[in-house]
């Protein structure tokens, strides 16, 4: 009896070992994957329509460097994953479909080491799909956005991707919250490098954003986002554009060679612009229109073709300890603005006036250093009730023009 029992348990152990060490299933054609487990692609596949769909959770598909390629303009996405969770796709190239990869109502999925190129829609598209990871992918020359997240695709991680030469957007994030976008390259898009629309508590950090048309980063109707530590250059519009944004932080970014403003904000409130370096742009360094209760602190703004900082129709903003140097317009320009506090800024070597107030009232300027601006240190036009205290004024063509 003991011998039979030992043989019985040995059989269970051997069966278990066989199950654990089972080889991935091999795939050589398009199909629906309907069983959990690991799969590998053994050859390149050419398809007229969607190649892989998923009807089970817990699947890993390793392409082993192989290609899935649509024939002509193949109908449907290359890979379609609906109503699933815990899916992993890696080491795979997907090209010439409507979208490269399309996730809907799918969560805890990892897309990694993929090459998604030349699709006539989106490269990677997520809809109502929270908690997914998109990392270390190449997303190139798709005819719509490279990466598109929409409708509650919250808590996503978009990390270390190279997103190049896509039409319209490198990244478009709509109505999806609490995501991290970090360490990516967004370059060569015909529209914005990245657009964040109606999405809150987004971290957009340490990305390279360059050579994009329209905008580098556009943040619209969003709140409590952080745009930090990005390198933004050679944009045909503003480097960073805030529209209808609230309580967001823009900090530690390096912005240069923009064809328009380095940072432009409109109809926004309670935002912080801090410790940004903005140089060599073809417009003003920072332009604020209809902005309330903003803080501009310790920014370095130099050698821009317009004003260093311009505020228009704005109220109750604080401008503290900024360096505004060698810009081709005014150092600081207020137009139709009130309740502005400017303190301890260094305004030097700008081509026009150091401070120019136009149709503005009830503003305060304290402990400013105004030196060697080409026209006046301070120029007032049609203004009232502005307060100046402890200004340090160096050489100017005109000291005060009142």
JSON list of N, CA and C in Angstrom, two decimals, residues 33 48 51 116 217 273 332 344:
[
{"chain": "A", "resi": 33, "resn": "UNK", "atom": "N", "xyz": [-7.20, 34.35, -29.65]},
{"chain": "A", "resi": 33, "resn": "UNK", "atom": "CA", "xyz": [-6.56, 33.64, -28.54]},
{"chain": "A", "resi": 33, "resn": "UNK", "atom": "C", "xyz": [-7.57, 33.51, -27.42]},
{"chain": "A", "resi": 48, "resn": "UNK", "atom": "N", "xyz": [-5.26, 40.74, -44.14]},
{"chain": "A", "resi": 48, "resn": "UNK", "atom": "CA", "xyz": [-6.17, 41.69, -44.77]},
{"chain": "A", "resi": 48, "resn": "UNK", "atom": "C", "xyz": [-7.02, 42.45, -43.76]},
{"chain": "A", "resi": 51, "resn": "UNK", "atom": "N", "xyz": [-5.58, 40.92, -37.04]},
{"chain": "A", "resi": 51, "resn": "UNK", "atom": "CA", "xyz": [-4.83, 39.66, -37.00]},
{"chain": "A", "resi": 51, "resn": "UNK", "atom": "C", "xyz": [-5.09, 38.88, -35.71]},
{"chain": "A", "resi": 116, "resn": "UNK", "atom": "N", "xyz": [5.47, 50.03, -33.59]},
{"chain": "A", "resi": 116, "resn": "UNK", "atom": "CA", "xyz": [4.15, 50.28, -34.15]},
{"chain": "A", "resi": 116, "resn": "UNK", "atom": "C", "xyz": [4.30, 51.39, -35.19]},
{"chain": "A", "resi": 217, "resn": "UNK", "atom": "N", "xyz": [3.63, 71.12, -25.77]},
{"chain": "A", "resi": 217, "resn": "UNK", "atom": "CA", "xyz": [2.70, 70.47, -24.84]},
{"chain": "A", "resi": 217, "resn": "UNK", "atom": "C", "xyz": [1.48, 71.37, -24.72]},
{"chain": "A", "resi": 273, "resn": "UNK", "atom": "N", "xyz": [4.11, 78.73, -12.37]},
{"chain": "A", "resi": 273, "resn": "UNK", "atom": "CA", "xyz": [5.18, 78.63, -13.37]},
{"chain": "A", "resi": 273, "resn": "UNK", "atom": "C", "xyz": [6.47, 78.95, -12.64]},
{"chain": "A", "resi": 332, "resn": "UNK", "atom": "N", "xyz": [9.22, 93.42, -18.66]},
{"chain": "A", "resi": 332, "resn": "UNK", "atom": "CA", "xyz": [7.91, 93.05, -18.11]},
{"chain": "A", "resi": 332, "resn": "UNK", "atom": "C", "xyz": [6.88, 94.03, -18.67]},
{"chain": "A", "resi": 344, "resn": "UNK", "atom": "N", "xyz": [11.40, 91.55, -6.45]},
{"chain": "A", "resi": 344, "resn": "UNK", "atom": "CA", "xyz": [12.76, 91.00, -6.45]},
{"chain": "A", "resi": 344, "resn": "UNK", "atom": "C", "xyz": [13.15, 90.35, -7.77]}
]
